[in-house]
PDB file of C-alpha atoms in Angstrom:
ATOM      1  CA  MET A   1      13.783  68.790-125.121  1.00  0.00           C
ATOM      2  CA  LEU A   2      14.173  65.994-123.326  1.00  0.00           C
ATOM      3  CA  PRO A   3      11.870  62.933-123.343  1.00  0.00           C
ATOM      4  CA  LEU A   4      11.074  62.994-119.661  1.00  0.00           C
ATOM      5  CA  ALA A   5      10.640  65.926-116.957  1.00  0.00           C
ATOM      6  CA  ILE A   6      11.197  65.210-113.356  1.00  0.00           C
ATOM      7  CA  ARG A   7       9.707  67.318-110.794  1.00  0.00           C
ATOM      8  CA  GLU A   8       9.977  66.745-107.100  1.00  0.00           C
ATOM      9  CA  LYS A   9       7.311  68.423-104.560  1.00  0.00           C
ATOM     10  CA  GLY A  10       7.636  66.954-101.402  1.00  0.00           C
ATOM     11  CA  ALA A  11       6.880  63.339-100.790  1.00  0.00           C
ATOM     12  CA  VAL A  12       5.366  63.363-104.626  1.00  0.00           C
ATOM     13  CA  VAL A  13       7.571  63.390-107.959  1.00  0.00           C
ATOM     14  CA  HIS A  14       6.241  63.757-111.200  1.00  0.00           C
ATOM     15  CA  LEU A  15       7.277  62.401-114.171  1.00  0.00           C
ATOM     16  CA  GLU A  16       5.974  64.154-117.349  1.00  0.00           C
ATOM     17  CA  LEU A  17       6.203  62.399-120.807  1.00  0.00           C
ATOM     18  CA  GLN A  18       7.774  65.221-123.285  1.00  0.00           C
ATOM     19  CA  ARG A  19       7.577  64.164-126.978  1.00  0.00           C
ATOM     20  CA  PRO A  20       4.472  66.377-127.919  1.00  0.00           C
ATOM     21  CA  ALA A  21       4.849  66.300-131.422  1.00  0.00           C
ATOM     22  CA  ALA A  22       5.262  62.342-131.346  1.00  0.00           C
ATOM     23  CA  ARG A  23       2.002  62.170-129.157  1.00  0.00           C
ATOM     24  CA  HIS A  24       4.720  61.103-126.291  1.00  0.00           C
ATOM     25  CA  ALA A  25       5.226  57.557-127.843  1.00  0.00           C
ATOM     26  CA  LEU A  26       7.536  55.482-126.189  1.00  0.00           C
ATOM     27  CA  SER A  27      11.033  55.717-127.814  1.00  0.00           C
ATOM     28  CA  VAL A  28      13.638  53.974-126.618  1.00  0.00           C
ATOM     29  CA  ALA A  29      15.011  57.280-125.042  1.00  0.00           C
ATOM     30  CA  LEU A  30      11.773  57.969-123.481  1.00  0.00           C
ATOM     31  CA  VAL A  31      11.597  54.476-122.105  1.00  0.00           C
ATOM     32  CA  GLU A  32      15.218  54.379-120.500  1.00  0.00           C
ATOM     33  CA  ALA A  33      14.506  57.962-118.839  1.00  0.00           C
ATOM     34  CA  LEU A  34      11.116  56.539-117.105  1.00  0.00           C
ATOM     35  CA  ARG A  35      13.160  53.539-115.946  1.00  0.00           C
ATOM     36  CA  ASP A  36      15.901  55.009-114.686  1.00  0.00           C
ATOM     37  CA  ALA A  37      13.976  57.944-113.113  1.00  0.00           C
ATOM     38  CA  VAL A  38      11.718  55.714-111.236  1.00  0.00           C
ATOM     39  CA  GLN A  39      14.941  53.127-109.778  1.00  0.00           C
ATOM     40  CA  ALA A  40      16.555  56.502-108.808  1.00  0.00           C
ATOM     41  CA  LEU A  41      13.679  57.420-106.268  1.00  0.00           C
ATOM     42  CA  PRO A  42      15.096  58.207-102.816  1.00  0.00           C
ATOM     43  CA  ALA A  43      13.239  56.598 -99.955  1.00  0.00           C
ATOM     44  CA  THR A  44      11.704  59.880 -99.218  1.00  0.00           C
ATOM     45  CA  VAL A  45       9.508  59.842-102.094  1.00  0.00           C
ATOM     46  CA  ARG A  46       6.116  58.004-101.343  1.00  0.00           C
ATOM     47  CA  VAL A  47       4.041  58.683-104.575  1.00  0.00           C
ATOM     48  CA  VAL A  48       5.023  58.706-108.259  1.00  0.00           C
ATOM     49  CA  VAL A  49       2.442  60.490-111.018  1.00  0.00           C
ATOM     50  CA  VAL A  50       2.999  59.910-114.490  1.00  0.00           C
ATOM     51  CA  HIS A  51       1.442  61.922-116.716  1.00  0.00           C
ATOM     52  CA  SER A  52       2.042  63.964-120.003  1.00  0.00           C
ATOM     53  CA  ARG A  53       0.386  67.510-121.736  1.00  0.00           C
ATOM     54  CA  GLY A  54      -1.908  67.672-124.747  1.00  0.00           C
ATOM     55  CA  PRO A  55      -4.496  65.661-126.185  1.00  0.00           C
ATOM     56  CA  THR A  56      -2.817  62.319-125.965  1.00  0.00           C
ATOM     57  CA  PHE A  57      -1.466  60.785-122.782  1.00  0.00           C
ATOM     58  CA  CYS A  58       0.612  58.231-124.638  1.00  0.00           C
ATOM     59  CA  ALA A  59       0.556  56.812-128.419  1.00  0.00           C
ATOM     60  CA  GLY A  60       2.117  53.537-127.378  1.00  0.00           C
ATOM     61  CA  GLY A  61       5.081  52.475-128.966  1.00  0.00           C
ATOM     62  CA  ASP A  62       7.380  54.791-131.480  1.00  0.00           C
ATOM     63  CA  LEU A  63       6.519  53.110-134.571  1.00  0.00           C
ATOM     64  CA  GLN A  64       9.514  54.540-136.465  1.00  0.00           C
ATOM     65  CA  GLU A  65      11.700  52.632-134.193  1.00  0.00           C
ATOM     66  CA  MET A  66       9.750  49.611-133.986  1.00  0.00           C
ATOM     67  CA  ALA A  67       9.880  49.172-137.516  1.00  0.00           C
ATOM     68  CA  ALA A  68      13.704  49.872-137.510  1.00  0.00           C
ATOM     69  CA  ALA A  69      14.124  47.610-134.555  1.00  0.00           C
ATOM     70  CA  GLY A  70      12.472  44.680-136.703  1.00  0.00           C
ATOM     71  CA  ALA A  71      14.703  45.371-139.595  1.00  0.00           C
ATOM     72  CA  ALA A  72      17.720  45.374-137.496  1.00  0.00           C
ATOM     73  CA  ASP A  73      19.806  42.404-135.965  1.00  0.00           C
ATOM     74  CA  PRO A  74      17.986  40.045-133.667  1.00  0.00           C
ATOM     75  CA  ALA A  75      20.012  40.772-130.575  1.00  0.00           C
ATOM     76  CA  ALA A  76      18.932  45.043-130.990  1.00  0.00           C
ATOM     77  CA  ASN A  77      15.366  44.317-131.632  1.00  0.00           C
ATOM     78  CA  ARG A  78      15.310  41.985-128.692  1.00  0.00           C
ATOM     79  CA  ALA A  79      17.227  44.428-126.374  1.00  0.00           C
ATOM     80  CA  GLN A  80      14.976  47.349-127.492  1.00  0.00           C
ATOM     81  CA  ALA A  81      11.834  44.850-126.230  1.00  0.00           C
ATOM     82  CA  LEU A  82      13.621  44.273-122.950  1.00  0.00           C
ATOM     83  CA  ALA A  83      13.915  47.822-122.208  1.00  0.00           C
ATOM     84  CA  LEU A  84      10.410  48.222-122.536  1.00  0.00           C
ATOM     85  CA  ALA A  85       9.675  45.499-120.158  1.00  0.00           C
ATOM     86  CA  ALA A  86      12.152  46.812-117.760  1.00  0.00           C
ATOM     87  CA  CYS A  87      10.523  50.027-117.756  1.00  0.00           C
ATOM     88  CA  PHE A  88       6.928  48.654-116.698  1.00  0.00           C
ATOM     89  CA  THR A  89       8.892  46.111-114.118  1.00  0.00           C
ATOM     90  CA  ALA A  90      10.434  49.308-112.448  1.00  0.00           C
ATOM     91  CA  LEU A  91       7.054  51.204-112.222  1.00  0.00           C
ATOM     92  CA  ALA A  92       5.165  47.826-110.899  1.00  0.00           C
ATOM     93  CA  GLU A  93       8.154  47.109-108.304  1.00  0.00           C
ATOM     94  CA  ALA A  94       8.669  50.293-107.098  1.00  0.00           C
ATOM     95  CA  PRO A  95       8.228  50.800-103.552  1.00  0.00           C
ATOM     96  CA  GLN A  96       6.471  54.175-104.401  1.00  0.00           C
ATOM     97  CA  VAL A  97       3.016  54.305-105.056  1.00  0.00           C
ATOM     98  CA  SER A  98       2.339  55.292-108.964  1.00  0.00           C
ATOM     99  CA  VAL A  99      -0.439  56.909-110.497  1.00  0.00           C
ATOM    100  CA  ALA A 100      -1.295  57.557-113.764  1.00  0.00           C
ATOM    101  CA  ARG A 101      -2.795  60.661-114.849  1.00  0.00           C
ATOM    102  CA  VAL A 102      -4.415  60.301-118.049  1.00  0.00           C
ATOM    103  CA  GLN A 103      -5.749  63.083-120.124  1.00  0.00           C
ATOM    104  CA  GLY A 104      -6.545  61.872-123.394  1.00  0.00           C
ATOM    105  CA  ALA A 105      -5.702  58.597-125.325  1.00  0.00           C
ATOM    106  CA  ALA A 106      -3.771  56.046-123.945  1.00  0.00           C
ATOM    107  CA  LEU A 107      -2.954  53.496-126.767  1.00  0.00           C
ATOM    108  CA  GLY A 108      -0.920  50.246-127.050  1.00  0.00           C
ATOM    109  CA  GLY A 109       1.805  50.386-125.006  1.00  0.00           C
ATOM    110  CA  GLY A 110       0.425  53.924-123.290  1.00  0.00           C
ATOM    111  CA  ALA A 111      -2.366  51.401-122.063  1.00  0.00           C
ATOM    112  CA  GLY A 112      -0.009  49.147-120.659  1.00  0.00           C
ATOM    113  CA  LEU A 113       1.795  52.101-118.855  1.00  0.00           C
ATOM    114  CA  CYS A 114      -1.396  52.945-117.008  1.00  0.00           C
ATOM    115  CA  ALA A 115      -1.779  48.916-116.205  1.00  0.00           C
ATOM    116  CA  ALA A 116       1.932  49.068-114.834  1.00  0.00           C
ATOM    117  CA  CYS A 117       1.041  52.000-112.553  1.00  0.00           C
ATOM    118  CA  ASP A 118      -1.073  51.116-109.447  1.00  0.00           C
ATOM    119  CA  LEU A 119      -3.647  53.566-109.650  1.00  0.00           C
ATOM    120  CA  VAL A 120      -5.074  55.328-112.522  1.00  0.00           C
ATOM    121  CA  VAL A 121      -7.129  58.871-112.542  1.00  0.00           C
ATOM    122  CA  ALA A 122      -8.582  60.079-116.026  1.00  0.00           C
ATOM    123  CA  SER A 123     -10.570  62.640-117.604  1.00  0.00           C
ATOM    124  CA  GLU A 124     -13.881  61.727-119.176  1.00  0.00           C
ATOM    125  CA  ALA A 125     -12.111  62.493-122.533  1.00  0.00           C
ATOM    126  CA  ALA A 126      -9.507  59.771-121.832  1.00  0.00           C
ATOM    127  CA  GLU A 127      -9.805  56.664-124.240  1.00  0.00           C
ATOM    128  CA  PHE A 128      -7.861  53.480-123.957  1.00  0.00           C
ATOM    129  CA  CYS A 129      -7.027  50.792-126.857  1.00  0.00           C
ATOM    130  CA  PHE A 130      -4.534  48.007-127.472  1.00  0.00           C
ATOM    131  CA  SER A 131      -4.614  48.483-131.147  1.00  0.00           C
ATOM    132  CA  GLU A 132      -1.098  46.397-131.844  1.00  0.00           C
ATOM    133  CA  VAL A 133      -3.147  43.609-133.752  1.00  0.00           C
ATOM    134  CA  ARG A 134      -4.204  46.186-136.000  1.00  0.00           C
ATOM    135  CA  LEU A 135      -0.495  46.789-137.012  1.00  0.00           C
ATOM    136  CA  GLY A 136       0.342  43.315-137.345  1.00  0.00           C
ATOM    137  CA  LEU A 137       2.115  43.353-133.634  1.00  0.00           C
ATOM    138  CA  VAL A 138       1.226  41.824-130.506  1.00  0.00           C
ATOM    139  CA  PRO A 139       0.664  43.299-126.905  1.00  0.00           C
ATOM    140  CA  ALA A 140       2.924  41.044-125.434  1.00  0.00           C
ATOM    141  CA  THR A 141       5.533  43.150-123.167  1.00  0.00           C
ATOM    142  CA  ILE A 142       2.555  44.891-121.348  1.00  0.00           C
ATOM    143  CA  ALA A 143       0.617  41.670-121.127  1.00  0.00           C
ATOM    144  CA  PRO A 144       1.683  40.749-118.025  1.00  0.00           C
ATOM    145  CA  TRP A 145       0.328  44.057-116.088  1.00  0.00           C
ATOM    146  CA  VAL A 146      -2.956  44.214-118.350  1.00  0.00           C
ATOM    147  CA  VAL A 147      -3.753  40.797-117.217  1.00  0.00           C
ATOM    148  CA  ARG A 148      -3.163  41.445-113.637  1.00  0.00           C
ATOM    149  CA  ARG A 149      -5.270  44.409-113.509  1.00  0.00           C
ATOM    150  CA  LEU A 150      -8.276  42.776-115.890  1.00  0.00           C
ATOM    151  CA  GLY A 151      -7.763  39.325-115.713  1.00  0.00           C
ATOM    152  CA  LEU A 152      -6.951  36.850-118.526  1.00  0.00           C
ATOM    153  CA  GLY A 153     -10.766  37.220-120.130  1.00  0.00           C
ATOM    154  CA  PRO A 154     -11.054  40.964-120.579  1.00  0.00           C
ATOM    155  CA  ALA A 155      -7.701  41.358-121.520  1.00  0.00           C
ATOM    156  CA  LEU A 156      -7.651  39.021-124.343  1.00  0.00           C
ATOM    157  CA  ARG A 157     -11.048  40.468-125.688  1.00  0.00           C
ATOM    158  CA  LEU A 158      -9.303  44.093-126.233  1.00  0.00           C
ATOM    159  CA  PHE A 159      -6.054  42.363-127.169  1.00  0.00           C
ATOM    160  CA  LEU A 160      -7.968  40.972-129.838  1.00  0.00           C
ATOM    161  CA  THR A 161     -10.872  43.528-130.917  1.00  0.00           C
ATOM    162  CA  ALA A 162      -8.294  46.336-130.654  1.00  0.00           C
ATOM    163  CA  GLU A 163     -11.626  47.978-129.148  1.00  0.00           C
ATOM    164  CA  ARG A 164     -11.364  51.412-127.984  1.00  0.00           C
ATOM    165  CA  LEU A 165     -12.847  52.389-124.789  1.00  0.00           C
ATOM    166  CA  CYS A 166     -14.142  55.401-122.958  1.00  0.00           C
ATOM    167  CA  ALA A 167     -13.192  56.183-119.905  1.00  0.00           C
ATOM    168  CA  ALA A 168     -15.843  55.239-118.272  1.00  0.00           C
ATOM    169  CA  ASP A 169     -15.961  51.928-119.555  1.00  0.00           C
ATOM    170  CA  ALA A 170     -12.413  51.240-118.701  1.00  0.00           C
ATOM    171  CA  ALA A 171     -13.364  52.000-115.001  1.00  0.00           C
ATOM    172  CA  ALA A 172     -16.109  49.591-115.082  1.00  0.00           C
ATOM    173  CA  LEU A 173     -13.719  47.069-116.275  1.00  0.00           C
ATOM    174  CA  GLY A 174     -11.449  48.186-113.063  1.00  0.00           C
ATOM    175  CA  TRP A 175      -8.642  49.598-115.488  1.00  0.00           C
ATOM    176  CA  VAL A 176      -9.386  53.252-114.053  1.00  0.00           C
ATOM    177  CA  HIS A 177      -9.946  53.779-110.763  1.00  0.00           C
ATOM    178  CA  LYS A 178     -11.413  57.190-110.722  1.00  0.00           C
ATOM    179  CA  VAL A 179     -12.668  59.138-113.823  1.00  0.00           C
ATOM    180  CA  VAL A 180     -13.606  62.974-113.459  1.00  0.00           C
ATOM    181  CA  PRO A 181     -14.072  66.040-115.811  1.00  0.00           C
ATOM    182  CA  ALA A 182     -11.028  67.422-117.904  1.00  0.00           C
ATOM    183  CA  ALA A 183     -11.237  70.733-115.511  1.00  0.00           C
ATOM    184  CA  GLN A 184     -11.147  68.259-112.081  1.00  0.00           C
ATOM    185  CA  LEU A 185      -8.157  66.119-113.114  1.00  0.00           C
ATOM    186  CA  ASP A 186      -5.215  68.052-111.556  1.00  0.00           C
ATOM    187  CA  ALA A 187      -7.361  68.464-108.558  1.00  0.00           C
ATOM    188  CA  ALA A 188      -8.497  64.706-108.222  1.00  0.00           C
ATOM    189  CA  VAL A 189      -4.822  63.767-108.723  1.00  0.00           C
ATOM    190  CA  THR A 190      -3.666  66.029-105.951  1.00  0.00           C
ATOM    191  CA  ALA A 191      -6.440  64.878-103.615  1.00  0.00           C
ATOM    192  CA  LEU A 192      -5.383  61.387-104.243  1.00  0.00           C
ATOM    193  CA  CYS A 193      -1.883  61.948-103.148  1.00  0.00           C
ATOM    194  CA  GLY A 194      -2.864  63.676-100.280  1.00  0.00           C
ATOM    195  CA  GLN A 195      -5.130  60.632 -99.237  1.00  0.00           C
ATOM    196  CA  LEU A 196      -2.000  58.332-100.157  1.00  0.00           C
ATOM    197  CA  LEU A 197       0.448  60.472 -98.126  1.00  0.00           C
ATOM    198  CA  ARG A 198      -1.644  59.887 -95.026  1.00  0.00           C
ATOM    199  CA  GLY A 199      -0.776  56.414 -95.015  1.00  0.00           C
ATOM    200  CA  GLY A 200       2.214  54.849 -93.319  1.00  0.00           C
ATOM    201  CA  PRO A 201       5.085  54.426 -95.901  1.00  0.00           C
ATOM    202  CA  GLN A 202       5.986  50.846 -94.857  1.00  0.00           C
ATOM    203  CA  ALA A 203       2.173  49.834 -94.724  1.00  0.00           C
ATOM    204  CA  LEU A 204       1.976  51.341 -98.369  1.00  0.00           C
ATOM    205  CA  ARG A 205       4.994  48.909 -99.529  1.00  0.00           C
ATOM    206  CA  VAL A 206       3.602  45.883 -97.929  1.00  0.00           C
ATOM    207  CA  VAL A 207       0.464  46.673 -99.401  1.00  0.00           C
ATOM    208  CA  LYS A 208       1.521  47.168-102.702  1.00  0.00           C
ATOM    209  CA  LEU A 209       4.774  44.438-102.843  1.00  0.00           C
ATOM    210  CA  ALA A 210       3.905  41.794-100.262  1.00  0.00           C
ATOM    211  CA  LEU A 211       0.257  41.134-100.567  1.00  0.00           C
ATOM    212  CA  PRO A 212       0.208  40.405-103.938  1.00  0.00           C
ATOM    213  CA  THR A 213       3.167  37.808-103.249  1.00  0.00           C
ATOM    214  CA  LEU A 214       1.233  36.077-100.281  1.00  0.00           C
ATOM    215  CA  LEU A 215      -1.972  36.003-102.340  1.00  0.00           C
ATOM    216  CA  ALA A 216      -0.187  33.942-105.153  1.00  0.00           C
ATOM    217  CA  LEU A 217       0.436  31.593-102.458  1.00  0.00           C
ATOM    218  CA  PRO A 218      -1.500  28.136-102.388  1.00  0.00           C
ATOM    219  CA  ALA A 219      -4.872  28.889-100.821  1.00  0.00           C
ATOM    220  CA  ALA A 220      -4.161  26.579 -98.098  1.00  0.00           C
ATOM    221  CA  ALA A 221      -0.947  28.531 -97.061  1.00  0.00           C
ATOM    222  CA  GLN A 222      -2.404  31.646 -97.145  1.00  0.00           C
ATOM    223  CA  PRO A 223      -3.984  32.240 -93.816  1.00  0.00           C
ATOM    224  CA  ARG A 224      -0.908  31.690 -91.675  1.00  0.00           C
ATOM    225  CA  ALA A 225       1.340  33.611 -94.170  1.00  0.00           C
ATOM    226  CA  ALA A 226      -1.178  36.609 -93.787  1.00  0.00           C
ATOM    227  CA  ALA A 227      -1.214  35.960 -89.941  1.00  0.00           C
ATOM    228  CA  GLU A 228       2.331  36.042 -89.849  1.00  0.00           C
ATOM    229  CA  LEU A 229       2.673  39.068 -91.538  1.00  0.00           C
ATOM    230  CA  LEU A 230       0.174  40.982 -89.949  1.00  0.00           C
ATOM    231  CA  ALA A 231       2.108  39.963 -86.730  1.00  0.00           C
ATOM    232  CA  GLU A 232       5.442  41.302 -88.233  1.00  0.00           C
ATOM    233  CA  VAL A 233       3.632  44.256 -89.190  1.00  0.00           C
ATOM    234  CA  ARG A 234       2.130  45.313 -85.953  1.00  0.00           C
ATOM    235  CA  GLU A 235       5.404  44.925 -84.303  1.00  0.00           C
ATOM    236  CA  GLY A 236       7.092  47.565 -85.974  1.00  0.00           C
ATOM    237  CA  THR A 237       7.328  51.492 -84.695  1.00  0.00           C
ATOM    238  CA  GLU A 238       5.770  52.387 -87.673  1.00  0.00           C
ATOM    239  CA  ALA A 239       2.388  50.333 -86.691  1.00  0.00           C
ATOM    240  CA  GLN A 240       2.741  51.395 -82.794  1.00  0.00           C
ATOM    241  CA  GLU A 241       2.961  55.293 -83.998  1.00  0.00           C
ATOM    242  CA  GLY A 242      -0.116  54.919 -85.945  1.00  0.00           C
ATOM    243  CA  ILE A 243      -2.324  53.489 -83.316  1.00  0.00           C
ATOM    244  CA  ALA A 244      -0.591  56.240 -80.563  1.00  0.00           C
ATOM    245  CA  ALA A 245      -1.446  58.674 -82.575  1.00  0.00           C
ATOM    246  CA  PHE A 246      -4.996  57.815 -83.314  1.00  0.00           C
ATOM    247  CA  PHE A 247      -5.767  56.762 -79.426  1.00  0.00           C
ATOM    248  CA  ALA A 248      -4.326  60.337 -79.033  1.00  0.00           C
ATOM    249  CA  ARG A 249      -6.383  61.881 -81.733  1.00  0.00           C
ATOM    250  CA  ARG A 250      -3.208  63.514 -83.652  1.00  0.00           C
ATOM    251  CA  PRO A 251      -1.502  63.091 -86.898  1.00  0.00           C
ATOM    252  CA  ALA A 252       0.775  60.249 -86.851  1.00  0.00           C
ATOM    253  CA  SER A 253       4.268  61.361 -87.590  1.00  0.00           C
ATOM    254  CA  PHE A 254       4.614  59.528 -90.511  1.00  0.00           C
ATOM    255  CA  VAL A 255       1.938  61.823 -92.394  1.00  0.00           C
ATOM    256  CA  ALA A 256       3.815  63.659 -95.289  1.00  0.00           C
ATOM    257  CA  SER A 257       2.668  66.673 -97.529  1.00  0.00           C
TER     258      SER A 257
END
C-alpha cells in the first residue's frame, strides 16, 4: 500500500494518509509523498483535505525511523528533520486552502500537521496532544505552525505538559475550527469545502498568504499597506466579476463545485 492516496474531485483534492498499521505515523516516505503531492497541485485545485481512516488521525513521527535517524550520521539525521519541516511548509504556503479532517487522535507531529493546515474540522472523538517531551524529544519542527495558531503561551503549556485535549478544549483554544459528532464529520467537511469554493480563488490566496505578511509589518506601516492591497485587488477581474454578479443576483463565474 502506498503511504498516501490522492483523490481529486473537481476543485477539491483529498490526500489520505495510508499507514493504518502504524497509526498513520509520519514516515519519511509519507512525509515526502505528502510534500510532493501538495507542491504538484494544479492551479485548478482550490481546497486540499488531509485525512485518514481508522481510530487515529496521525500518531506523529515514526518512532522506529526517528530512533534510527538519531543513531545515524548527523547529516542524515538533519535531512530527515528538514524533510518534515518542508512538508509542513508546503501545506502552510500552498495557495490552496488546506483542511484537516480529524476523526481520532492527533499526536505530536500529527497535531502539528493540523496546525500547518488552514482549517481543522474534528469529530467529538478527536484528541490532540504534543507528547514529545514524554519521549525525551522536543516539538521543534512543528513549533512555528503551532505557535502561529495558538500563540506562544498556550503552545508552551501544551509542549511542556504533554496534556491531552479533547476536541472541544482544542476548539476553545482556536486549534480546531469546528467540532461535530463522528457521524457528521464527512458532511461537515463537505459543507466547509462548498463554502470555500464560493470564494474567489485569488481572494482566497490573498487572505491566506498576503494578509499574514501584511500583519507582520510594523504597526505604523500596516494601514497604508492594507489600503494598497485592497486597491490592487479591486482592480482585478475577479473582484469586478464578483461585484457584477452580486448586483445581477447570479453566481459569480468563479464559483466552483
